[in-house]
Amino acid sequence: MAASCREFTGLARPATTRPQLRRSPNELCFWPPLEQKEPGQQDRRRRKKLAGRGVTVVAAVSEELPRLASTAGNSAAVAGRPPPPGKVAVRAALTVRRKHKEDLKEAVAGHLDALWDMVGRGVALELISTKIHPRTKKPVQSGRASIKDWSQKRGAKGENVVYTAEFTVDADFGEPGAVLVANRHHREFFLESIVVESGLPCGTVYFACNSWVQTTGELPDNRVFFSNKPYLPSQTPPGLREIRDKELKDLRGDGTGVRKISDRIYDYAMYDDLGNPDRGKEFIRPILGGQKIPYPRRCRTGRPPTDTNMLSESRVEKPHRIYVPRDETFEELKQGAFISGRLRAVLHTLIPSLIASVSAETHNFQGFHHVDNLYKEGLRLKLGLQEHLFQKMPLVQKIQESSEGMLRYDTPSILSKDKFAWLRDDEFGRQAIAGINPVSIESLTVFPPVSKLDPAIYGPPKSSITELHIAGQLNGLTVQEAMDKEKLFIVDHHDVYMPFLDRINAIQGRKAYATRTIFFLTQAGTLKPIAIELCLPPSQSGEPQPSKVLTPPCDATSNWIWMLGKAHVSSNDAGVHQLVNHWLRTHAIMEPFILAAHRRMSAMHPIFKLLHPHMRYTLEINALARQSLINAEGVIESCFTPGPVSGEISSAYYRNHWRFDLEGLPADLLRRGVAKEDATQPHGIRLLIEDYPYANDGLLLWSAIGSWVESYVQLYYPDAGTVQNDDELQGWYHESIHVGHADLRDAPWWPPLSTPRDLAAILTTLVWLASAQHAALNFGQYPLGGYVPNRPPLMRRLLPDPERDAAEYAMFLADPHRFFLNAMPGVLEATKFMAVVDTLSTHSPDEEYLGEGRDEGAAPWTGDEEAVAAHLAFVADVRQAEETIDGRNADYGRRNRCGAGVLPYELLAPSSSPGVTCRGVPNSISI
């Protein structure tokens, strides 16, 4: 038995006679016997989650972390012998997460670490008390203790390994408030938690770490981890004040130098790395940020400038890693899922790209059946290409034969219940309120619609749509009567596109209009498109804009023209969705708030603890977007209408329209006029479109988030004084605005931060944007947009016009089917687009969803029991919301989400399994 004990812990059993203990082989060898408890609910939930991801969960040392009895007698026995008088024995148990896979370099480093550990160059810990020494006025510290069992557990199996370190401290040491960790090994390790147990009056103290601990060779300073007890700055125990300030200073850095991958520094920079002028003029892009082209700030990397432009930062191209602070990078499960998705994307687009490189011909879809074959057949059938091209490229044939399963696309959900639904006008209207971009529709209150652009440049502001165009579509109402009855709505992308159309239409293979679409709300509660306006820039400044007004078709020719018009509207909408509503208003907007939170709020701060799960992975996914999505010639430019002016369109919206005070859901609905204030309604507003799935479900989650945030804020901020006097909180908000959103810092609409109510409103908006809003805009991209004819991301032809091009119009009349498909993206653009949005729509196996229990491993996320209770109430509210959403999707009275061939609206249903599911609300912007 003694040998077994030494094998597991590396500690010799004392010679004192002791009773024989009955132990399972998987228990730690402590004496006297430790309290053994049944696995808790949190532990069972964690195992169930991991098991669902295909991860075998095996405790490497014990089923539960050991819990020492809280008596001095038991603590004295921790070290195997009674401590000296006036001393107390303390044991720290560290939970380290092991990598599932190691490469050769890591394996060698692991063996070196085991040897290094044997000669005393291992991992060392030091406890910091919440007290200060009465004589030195410095924090009371324990001596340094090394982990004794690292080398012995080198071959232990399981996802987590528990290591121990032992201390002897004075009986009046006080409560451990921080742990210093020095990693003197050759490689980093991921520290999940530390549990410190002793006979001190404080009892067990938990430290939720969840952080990479770098080697002292990379980062010489010790890492510091604070206990899970929240403290406002003014309430910080004396022993932790200095170390709290120092940790924040270290995280801010000094604003200089090139960041290393191992760094933990959070700082700001402009978007000056989207272009690559060293590759040529066509890769030059303007810097986003500054008074001329305002934009939020991103995470600074400090890379040197390019060779040809000192203002542009040099780029890091994939597969090389772009810097984000180490703890912001994807964990192993997430990284594996992302790489798998990227591999699928590469394979999906490889053969079209190869063929494009050897053939000058643009390959178009020859028929709708060729589009369908993307989901059903082999790659050759996908492309409909000539046999001689395959003979030129034998590699293609081998890939075709070996990767056929990987090269097929999953059938998008939009085709799953009714393959031809996308052709119907009611489905076109339904997607405006239950599709990928349900946040652009507005109430029509002025007719004709009016542009806000400068008429001296863009001509008369009034739309060309007249009452005569739509009178027959209003069920006997006049336009004014329809507006008075709140029946008319508009999706207006005119002002977004018009300033950029000349540049867009000069691009080979791109043709676009600035569009307006008017909808009528039917008695059934569905939306019917009744007019589409397609505008082009005036030939001379101030002249009227050339425009076409389309109305629902009355014959075969007008039906094809109407279909092309809807396709142009969808293409406009796809660009606005991706560049404005998705990227700018969630990803880019959140990044400054995240950077400021890490720089200005301690991990001990209760508001940091609230925000922490909603910041996960966002900096990493935004960095990857700069690397390959929003960069020059990246996916967004290659696949969406705006092309190289994408960043400028996004910036223009930020300058002219974005307002933080209107980004919360109720405020946004009121701004767009699709809701009215009504105190008698459950959420204080009345929706003008009663069956508006995005808004209906969103209000449920908004309410749950708001209740949780308010109850949490009240625990720490009883009055305005506590908010105003919190230096870290005020520093976070001030820096978020004045540095992170510096270009708009003087805007009058920034909400004040003076009262608990102000704070709750700001936090509710941030949590909403990071979770539900992003989910609604992201996870339907492939399921609802993966069928290109339904929602083309770009168009390659204007409408056929006998006056502009008689030959083209004759070709349209002769074969409208082919003309329509040739106006769509070609095979290369379509497959590239589909492959990327498939990846972006995928939930990773380690996703953390809104309303789940906050699983921090062995250590609870907070030591405040009232906060835990408030979060449990939030969990219950989110579960109730999900049940309500499920019920709505089964209600045939809700025709925009239930009916023959109608897809349910599940994008705001909180839970999801991994993969492309068209549902699930992660806590954070993680993809």
mmCIF file with all atom_site columns, C-alpha atoms in Angstrom, residues 717-874:
data_model
loop_
_atom_site.group_PDB
_atom_site.id
_atom_site.type_symbol
_atom_site.label_atom_id
_atom_site.label_alt_id
_atom_site.label_comp_id
_atom_site.label_asym_id
_atom_site.label_entity_id
_atom_site.label_seq_id
_atom_site.pdbx_PDB_ins_code
_atom_site.Cartn_x
_atom_site.Cartn_y
_atom_site.Cartn_z
_atom_site.occupancy
_atom_site.B_iso_or_equiv
_atom_site.pdbx_formal_charge
_atom_site.auth_seq_id
_atom_site.auth_comp_id
_atom_site.auth_asym_id
_atom_site.auth_atom_id
_atom_site.pdbx_PDB_model_num
ATOM 1   C CA . TYR A 1 717 ? -23.915 48.531 -6.581  1.00 0.00 ? 717 TYR A CA 1
ATOM 2   C CA . PRO A 1 718 ? -26.653 49.611 -4.162  1.00 0.00 ? 718 PRO A CA 1
ATOM 3   C CA . ASP A 1 719 ? -26.515 53.271 -5.210  1.00 0.00 ? 719 ASP A CA 1
ATOM 4   C CA . ALA A 1 720 ? -25.082 55.712 -7.712  1.00 0.00 ? 720 ALA A CA 1
ATOM 5   C CA . GLY A 1 721 ? -22.079 56.474 -5.526  1.00 0.00 ? 721 GLY A CA 1
ATOM 6   C CA . THR A 1 722 ? -20.744 52.947 -5.743  1.00 0.00 ? 722 THR A CA 1
ATOM 7   C CA . VAL A 1 723 ? -20.906 53.107 -9.549  1.00 0.00 ? 723 VAL A CA 1
ATOM 8   C CA . GLN A 1 724 ? -19.306 56.529 -9.818  1.00 0.00 ? 724 GLN A CA 1
ATOM 9   C CA . ASN A 1 725 ? -16.526 55.707 -7.353  1.00 0.00 ? 725 ASN A CA 1
ATOM 10  C CA . ASP A 1 726 ? -15.505 52.426 -8.981  1.00 0.00 ? 726 ASP A CA 1
ATOM 11  C CA . ASP A 1 727 ? -12.293 53.447 -10.736 1.00 0.00 ? 727 ASP A CA 1
ATOM 12  C CA . GLU A 1 728 ? -11.882 50.187 -12.647 1.00 0.00 ? 728 GLU A CA 1
ATOM 13  C CA . LEU A 1 729 ? -15.461 50.226 -13.928 1.00 0.00 ? 729 LEU A CA 1
ATOM 14  C CA . GLN A 1 730 ? -15.311 53.871 -14.961 1.00 0.00 ? 730 GLN A CA 1
ATOM 15  C CA . GLY A 1 731 ? -11.877 53.313 -16.526 1.00 0.00 ? 731 GLY A CA 1
ATOM 16  C CA . TRP A 1 732 ? -13.252 50.415 -18.575 1.00 0.00 ? 732 TRP A CA 1
ATOM 17  C CA . TYR A 1 733 ? -16.183 52.364 -19.952 1.00 0.00 ? 733 TYR A CA 1
ATOM 18  C CA . HIS A 1 734 ? -14.163 55.528 -20.557 1.00 0.00 ? 734 HIS A CA 1
ATOM 19  C CA . GLU A 1 735 ? -11.438 53.648 -22.428 1.00 0.00 ? 735 GLU A CA 1
ATOM 20  C CA . SER A 1 736 ? -13.969 51.639 -24.450 1.00 0.00 ? 736 SER A CA 1
ATOM 21  C CA . ILE A 1 737 ? -15.367 54.929 -25.766 1.00 0.00 ? 737 ILE A CA 1
ATOM 22  C CA . HIS A 1 738 ? -12.385 57.268 -25.876 1.00 0.00 ? 738 HIS A CA 1
ATOM 23  C CA . VAL A 1 739 ? -9.825  54.761 -27.178 1.00 0.00 ? 739 VAL A CA 1
ATOM 24  C CA . GLY A 1 740 ? -11.704 51.749 -28.525 1.00 0.00 ? 740 GLY A CA 1
ATOM 25  C CA . HIS A 1 741 ? -14.327 53.883 -30.285 1.00 0.00 ? 741 HIS A CA 1
ATOM 26  C CA . ALA A 1 742 ? -12.166 57.005 -30.451 1.00 0.00 ? 742 ALA A CA 1
ATOM 27  C CA . ASP A 1 743 ? -13.580 58.226 -33.759 1.00 0.00 ? 743 ASP A CA 1
ATOM 28  C CA . LEU A 1 744 ? -17.051 58.583 -32.203 1.00 0.00 ? 744 LEU A CA 1
ATOM 29  C CA . ARG A 1 745 ? -15.952 59.552 -28.699 1.00 0.00 ? 745 ARG A CA 1
ATOM 30  C CA . ASP A 1 746 ? -17.570 63.000 -28.922 1.00 0.00 ? 746 ASP A CA 1
ATOM 31  C CA . ALA A 1 747 ? -20.971 61.693 -30.012 1.00 0.00 ? 747 ALA A CA 1
ATOM 32  C CA . PRO A 1 748 ? -23.717 62.944 -27.665 1.00 0.00 ? 748 PRO A CA 1
ATOM 33  C CA . TRP A 1 749 ? -25.609 59.668 -27.598 1.00 0.00 ? 749 TRP A CA 1
ATOM 34  C CA . TRP A 1 750 ? -23.180 57.589 -25.516 1.00 0.00 ? 750 TRP A CA 1
ATOM 35  C CA . PRO A 1 751 ? -25.145 56.457 -22.453 1.00 0.00 ? 751 PRO A CA 1
ATOM 36  C CA . PRO A 1 752 ? -23.908 57.800 -19.116 1.00 0.00 ? 752 PRO A CA 1
ATOM 37  C CA . LEU A 1 753 ? -22.479 55.458 -16.495 1.00 0.00 ? 753 LEU A CA 1
ATOM 38  C CA . SER A 1 754 ? -23.623 57.048 -13.261 1.00 0.00 ? 754 SER A CA 1
ATOM 39  C CA . THR A 1 755 ? -26.201 54.745 -11.699 1.00 0.00 ? 755 THR A CA 1
ATOM 40  C CA . PRO A 1 756 ? -26.779 51.008 -11.259 1.00 0.00 ? 756 PRO A CA 1
ATOM 41  C CA . ARG A 1 757 ? -29.538 51.311 -13.847 1.00 0.00 ? 757 ARG A CA 1
ATOM 42  C CA . ASP A 1 758 ? -27.105 52.835 -16.361 1.00 0.00 ? 758 ASP A CA 1
ATOM 43  C CA . LEU A 1 759 ? -24.658 50.014 -15.741 1.00 0.00 ? 759 LEU A CA 1
ATOM 44  C CA . ALA A 1 760 ? -27.291 47.300 -16.118 1.00 0.00 ? 760 ALA A CA 1
ATOM 45  C CA . ALA A 1 761 ? -28.488 48.785 -19.416 1.00 0.00 ? 761 ALA A CA 1
ATOM 46  C CA . ILE A 1 762 ? -24.963 48.964 -20.859 1.00 0.00 ? 762 ILE A CA 1
ATOM 47  C CA . LEU A 1 763 ? -24.121 45.424 -19.790 1.00 0.00 ? 763 LEU A CA 1
ATOM 48  C CA . THR A 1 764 ? -27.424 44.020 -21.059 1.00 0.00 ? 764 THR A CA 1
ATOM 49  C CA . THR A 1 765 ? -26.731 45.497 -24.499 1.00 0.00 ? 765 THR A CA 1
ATOM 50  C CA . LEU A 1 766 ? -23.219 44.029 -24.573 1.00 0.00 ? 766 LEU A CA 1
ATOM 51  C CA . VAL A 1 767 ? -24.367 40.560 -23.503 1.00 0.00 ? 767 VAL A CA 1
ATOM 52  C CA . TRP A 1 768 ? -27.196 40.702 -26.064 1.00 0.00 ? 768 TRP A CA 1
ATOM 53  C CA . LEU A 1 769 ? -24.842 41.659 -28.908 1.00 0.00 ? 769 LEU A CA 1
ATOM 54  C CA . ALA A 1 770 ? -22.289 38.980 -28.013 1.00 0.00 ? 770 ALA A CA 1
ATOM 55  C CA . SER A 1 771 ? -24.814 36.192 -27.637 1.00 0.00 ? 771 SER A CA 1
ATOM 56  C CA . ALA A 1 772 ? -28.313 36.346 -29.128 1.00 0.00 ? 772 ALA A CA 1
ATOM 57  C CA . GLN A 1 773 ? -27.799 39.065 -31.742 1.00 0.00 ? 773 GLN A CA 1
ATOM 58  C CA . HIS A 1 774 ? -24.704 37.411 -33.161 1.00 0.00 ? 774 HIS A CA 1
ATOM 59  C CA . ALA A 1 775 ? -26.379 33.993 -33.158 1.00 0.00 ? 775 ALA A CA 1
ATOM 60  C CA . ALA A 1 776 ? -29.376 35.325 -35.076 1.00 0.00 ? 776 ALA A CA 1
ATOM 61  C CA . LEU A 1 777 ? -27.097 36.842 -37.725 1.00 0.00 ? 777 LEU A CA 1
ATOM 62  C CA . ASN A 1 778 ? -24.503 34.079 -37.994 1.00 0.00 ? 778 ASN A CA 1
ATOM 63  C CA . PHE A 1 779 ? -25.718 30.522 -37.646 1.00 0.00 ? 779 PHE A CA 1
ATOM 64  C CA . GLY A 1 780 ? -28.271 30.646 -40.439 1.00 0.00 ? 780 GLY A CA 1
ATOM 65  C CA . GLN A 1 781 ? -25.752 31.651 -43.095 1.00 0.00 ? 781 GLN A CA 1
ATOM 66  C CA . TYR A 1 782 ? -25.397 28.220 -44.652 1.00 0.00 ? 782 TYR A CA 1
ATOM 67  C CA . PRO A 1 783 ? -28.756 26.614 -43.713 1.00 0.00 ? 783 PRO A CA 1
ATOM 68  C CA . LEU A 1 784 ? -30.736 29.595 -45.023 1.00 0.00 ? 784 LEU A CA 1
ATOM 69  C CA . GLY A 1 785 ? -28.271 31.087 -47.513 1.00 0.00 ? 785 GLY A CA 1
ATOM 70  C CA . GLY A 1 786 ? -26.333 28.113 -48.848 1.00 0.00 ? 786 GLY A CA 1
ATOM 71  C CA . TYR A 1 787 ? -28.590 27.766 -51.885 1.00 0.00 ? 787 TYR A CA 1
ATOM 72  C CA . VAL A 1 788 ? -27.172 30.499 -54.105 1.00 0.00 ? 788 VAL A CA 1
ATOM 73  C CA . PRO A 1 789 ? -30.212 31.118 -56.380 1.00 0.00 ? 789 PRO A CA 1
ATOM 74  C CA . ASN A 1 790 ? -32.271 31.924 -53.282 1.00 0.00 ? 790 ASN A CA 1
ATOM 75  C CA . ARG A 1 791 ? -29.799 34.468 -51.940 1.00 0.00 ? 791 ARG A CA 1
ATOM 76  C CA . PRO A 1 792 ? -26.922 35.245 -54.312 1.00 0.00 ? 792 PRO A CA 1
ATOM 77  C CA . PRO A 1 793 ? -24.048 37.029 -52.564 1.00 0.00 ? 793 PRO A CA 1
ATOM 78  C CA . LEU A 1 794 ? -23.252 38.924 -55.765 1.00 0.00 ? 794 LEU A CA 1
ATOM 79  C CA . MET A 1 795 ? -24.735 39.538 -59.205 1.00 0.00 ? 795 MET A CA 1
ATOM 80  C CA . ARG A 1 796 ? -22.874 39.646 -62.513 1.00 0.00 ? 796 ARG A CA 1
ATOM 81  C CA . ARG A 1 797 ? -25.473 41.231 -64.786 1.00 0.00 ? 797 ARG A CA 1
ATOM 82  C CA . LEU A 1 798 ? -27.872 44.137 -64.682 1.00 0.00 ? 798 LEU A CA 1
ATOM 83  C CA . LEU A 1 799 ? -31.450 43.577 -65.758 1.00 0.00 ? 799 LEU A CA 1
ATOM 84  C CA . PRO A 1 800 ? -31.846 43.035 -69.518 1.00 0.00 ? 800 PRO A CA 1
ATOM 85  C CA . ASP A 1 801 ? -32.796 46.296 -71.221 1.00 0.00 ? 801 ASP A CA 1
ATOM 86  C CA . PRO A 1 802 ? -33.679 46.484 -74.934 1.00 0.00 ? 802 PRO A CA 1
ATOM 87  C CA . GLU A 1 803 ? -32.595 50.140 -75.084 1.00 0.00 ? 803 GLU A CA 1
ATOM 88  C CA . ARG A 1 804 ? -29.242 49.602 -73.403 1.00 0.00 ? 804 ARG A CA 1
ATOM 89  C CA . ASP A 1 805 ? -28.316 46.296 -75.110 1.00 0.00 ? 805 ASP A CA 1
ATOM 90  C CA . ALA A 1 806 ? -30.749 44.861 -77.664 1.00 0.00 ? 806 ALA A CA 1
ATOM 91  C CA . ALA A 1 807 ? -28.638 41.738 -78.272 1.00 0.00 ? 807 ALA A CA 1
ATOM 92  C CA . GLU A 1 808 ? -28.513 40.898 -74.579 1.00 0.00 ? 808 GLU A CA 1
ATOM 93  C CA . TYR A 1 809 ? -32.282 41.413 -74.287 1.00 0.00 ? 809 TYR A CA 1
ATOM 94  C CA . ALA A 1 810 ? -32.851 39.064 -77.207 1.00 0.00 ? 810 ALA A CA 1
ATOM 95  C CA . MET A 1 811 ? -30.674 36.472 -75.502 1.00 0.00 ? 811 MET A CA 1
ATOM 96  C CA . PHE A 1 812 ? -32.753 36.879 -72.348 1.00 0.00 ? 812 PHE A CA 1
ATOM 97  C CA . LEU A 1 813 ? -36.003 36.347 -74.242 1.00 0.00 ? 813 LEU A CA 1
ATOM 98  C CA . ALA A 1 814 ? -34.582 33.275 -75.973 1.00 0.00 ? 814 ALA A CA 1
ATOM 99  C CA . ASP A 1 815 ? -33.312 31.579 -72.811 1.00 0.00 ? 815 ASP A CA 1
ATOM 100 C CA . PRO A 1 816 ? -34.368 33.364 -69.586 1.00 0.00 ? 816 PRO A CA 1
ATOM 101 C CA . HIS A 1 817 ? -33.385 30.345 -67.495 1.00 0.00 ? 817 HIS A CA 1
ATOM 102 C CA . ARG A 1 818 ? -29.765 30.539 -68.630 1.00 0.00 ? 818 ARG A CA 1
ATOM 103 C CA . PHE A 1 819 ? -29.715 34.334 -68.398 1.00 0.00 ? 819 PHE A CA 1
ATOM 104 C CA . PHE A 1 820 ? -30.830 34.101 -64.767 1.00 0.00 ? 820 PHE A CA 1
ATOM 105 C CA . LEU A 1 821 ? -28.119 31.555 -63.878 1.00 0.00 ? 821 LEU A CA 1
ATOM 106 C CA . ASN A 1 822 ? -25.447 33.519 -65.738 1.00 0.00 ? 822 ASN A CA 1
ATOM 107 C CA . ALA A 1 823 ? -26.375 36.570 -63.654 1.00 0.00 ? 823 ALA A CA 1
ATOM 108 C CA . MET A 1 824 ? -25.663 34.522 -60.526 1.00 0.00 ? 824 MET A CA 1
ATOM 109 C CA . PRO A 1 825 ? -22.153 33.909 -59.161 1.00 0.00 ? 825 PRO A CA 1
ATOM 110 C CA . GLY A 1 826 ? -20.124 31.473 -61.234 1.00 0.00 ? 826 GLY A CA 1
ATOM 111 C CA . VAL A 1 827 ? -19.102 28.050 -60.002 1.00 0.00 ? 827 VAL A CA 1
ATOM 112 C CA . LEU A 1 828 ? -15.895 29.305 -58.394 1.00 0.00 ? 828 LEU A CA 1
ATOM 113 C CA . GLU A 1 829 ? -17.544 32.179 -56.521 1.00 0.00 ? 829 GLU A CA 1
ATOM 114 C CA . ALA A 1 830 ? -20.497 30.061 -55.479 1.00 0.00 ? 830 ALA A CA 1
ATOM 115 C CA . THR A 1 831 ? -18.503 27.125 -54.163 1.00 0.00 ? 831 THR A CA 1
ATOM 116 C CA . LYS A 1 832 ? -16.071 29.397 -52.341 1.00 0.00 ? 832 LYS A CA 1
ATOM 117 C CA . PHE A 1 833 ? -18.945 31.276 -50.744 1.00 0.00 ? 833 PHE A CA 1
ATOM 118 C CA . MET A 1 834 ? -20.770 28.091 -49.761 1.00 0.00 ? 834 MET A CA 1
ATOM 119 C CA . ALA A 1 835 ? -17.664 26.510 -48.272 1.00 0.00 ? 835 ALA A CA 1
ATOM 120 C CA . VAL A 1 836 ? -16.938 29.518 -46.086 1.00 0.00 ? 836 VAL A CA 1
ATOM 121 C CA . VAL A 1 837 ? -20.463 30.126 -44.796 1.00 0.00 ? 837 VAL A CA 1
ATOM 122 C CA . ASP A 1 838 ? -20.699 26.409 -44.037 1.00 0.00 ? 838 ASP A CA 1
ATOM 123 C CA . THR A 1 839 ? -17.684 26.805 -41.731 1.00 0.00 ? 839 THR A CA 1
ATOM 124 C CA . LEU A 1 840 ? -19.042 30.011 -40.207 1.00 0.00 ? 840 LEU A CA 1
ATOM 125 C CA . SER A 1 841 ? -22.398 28.364 -39.469 1.00 0.00 ? 841 SER A CA 1
ATOM 126 C CA . THR A 1 842 ? -20.852 25.487 -37.517 1.00 0.00 ? 842 THR A CA 1
ATOM 127 C CA . HIS A 1 843 ? -20.995 25.099 -33.744 1.00 0.00 ? 843 HIS A CA 1
ATOM 128 C CA . SER A 1 844 ? -17.797 23.670 -32.305 1.00 0.00 ? 844 SER A CA 1
ATOM 129 C CA . PRO A 1 845 ? -17.873 20.766 -29.810 1.00 0.00 ? 845 PRO A CA 1
ATOM 130 C CA . ASP A 1 846 ? -16.740 22.999 -26.931 1.00 0.00 ? 846 ASP A CA 1
ATOM 131 C CA . GLU A 1 847 ? -19.376 25.695 -27.501 1.00 0.00 ? 847 GLU A CA 1
ATOM 132 C CA . GLU A 1 848 ? -20.727 27.306 -24.340 1.00 0.00 ? 848 GLU A CA 1
ATOM 133 C CA . TYR A 1 849 ? -24.368 28.304 -24.716 1.00 0.00 ? 849 TYR A CA 1
ATOM 134 C CA . LEU A 1 850 ? -26.475 31.013 -23.143 1.00 0.00 ? 850 LEU A CA 1
ATOM 135 C CA . GLY A 1 851 ? -28.168 29.803 -19.976 1.00 0.00 ? 851 GLY A CA 1
ATOM 136 C CA . GLU A 1 852 ? -25.925 26.830 -19.376 1.00 0.00 ? 852 GLU A CA 1
ATOM 137 C CA . GLY A 1 853 ? -24.419 26.313 -15.957 1.00 0.00 ? 853 GLY A CA 1
ATOM 138 C CA . ARG A 1 854 ? -21.131 28.155 -15.750 1.00 0.00 ? 854 ARG A CA 1
ATOM 139 C CA . ASP A 1 855 ? -18.703 25.253 -15.651 1.00 0.00 ? 855 ASP A CA 1
ATOM 140 C CA . GLU A 1 856 ? -15.271 26.349 -14.478 1.00 0.00 ? 856 GLU A CA 1
ATOM 141 C CA . GLY A 1 857 ? -13.977 22.868 -13.665 1.00 0.00 ? 857 GLY A CA 1
ATOM 142 C CA . ALA A 1 858 ? -13.140 22.197 -10.032 1.00 0.00 ? 858 ALA A CA 1
ATOM 143 C CA . ALA A 1 859 ? -13.493 25.841 -9.010  1.00 0.00 ? 859 ALA A CA 1
ATOM 144 C CA . PRO A 1 860 ? -16.856 27.673 -9.069  1.00 0.00 ? 860 PRO A CA 1
ATOM 145 C CA . TRP A 1 861 ? -16.892 30.822 -11.230 1.00 0.00 ? 861 TRP A CA 1
ATOM 146 C CA . THR A 1 862 ? -17.628 32.984 -8.206  1.00 0.00 ? 862 THR A CA 1
ATOM 147 C CA . GLY A 1 863 ? -17.497 32.665 -4.474  1.00 0.00 ? 863 GLY A CA 1
ATOM 148 C CA . ASP A 1 864 ? -20.606 34.791 -4.049  1.00 0.00 ? 864 ASP A CA 1
ATOM 149 C CA . GLU A 1 865 ? -23.557 32.513 -3.279  1.00 0.00 ? 865 GLU A CA 1
ATOM 150 C CA . GLU A 1 866 ? -26.087 35.240 -4.084  1.00 0.00 ? 866 GLU A CA 1
ATOM 151 C CA . ALA A 1 867 ? -24.559 35.633 -7.546  1.00 0.00 ? 867 ALA A CA 1
ATOM 152 C CA . VAL A 1 868 ? -24.745 31.876 -8.062  1.00 0.00 ? 868 VAL A CA 1
ATOM 153 C CA . ALA A 1 869 ? -28.422 31.918 -7.074  1.00 0.00 ? 869 ALA A CA 1
ATOM 154 C CA . ALA A 1 870 ? -29.128 34.804 -9.466  1.00 0.00 ? 870 ALA A CA 1
ATOM 155 C CA . HIS A 1 871 ? -27.453 32.922 -12.297 1.00 0.00 ? 871 HIS A CA 1
ATOM 156 C CA . LEU A 1 872 ? -29.524 29.819 -11.575 1.00 0.00 ? 872 LEU A CA 1
ATOM 157 C CA . ALA A 1 873 ? -32.634 31.967 -11.969 1.00 0.00 ? 873 ALA A CA 1
ATOM 158 C CA . PHE A 1 874 ? -31.254 33.127 -15.326 1.00 0.00 ? 874 PHE A CA 1
#
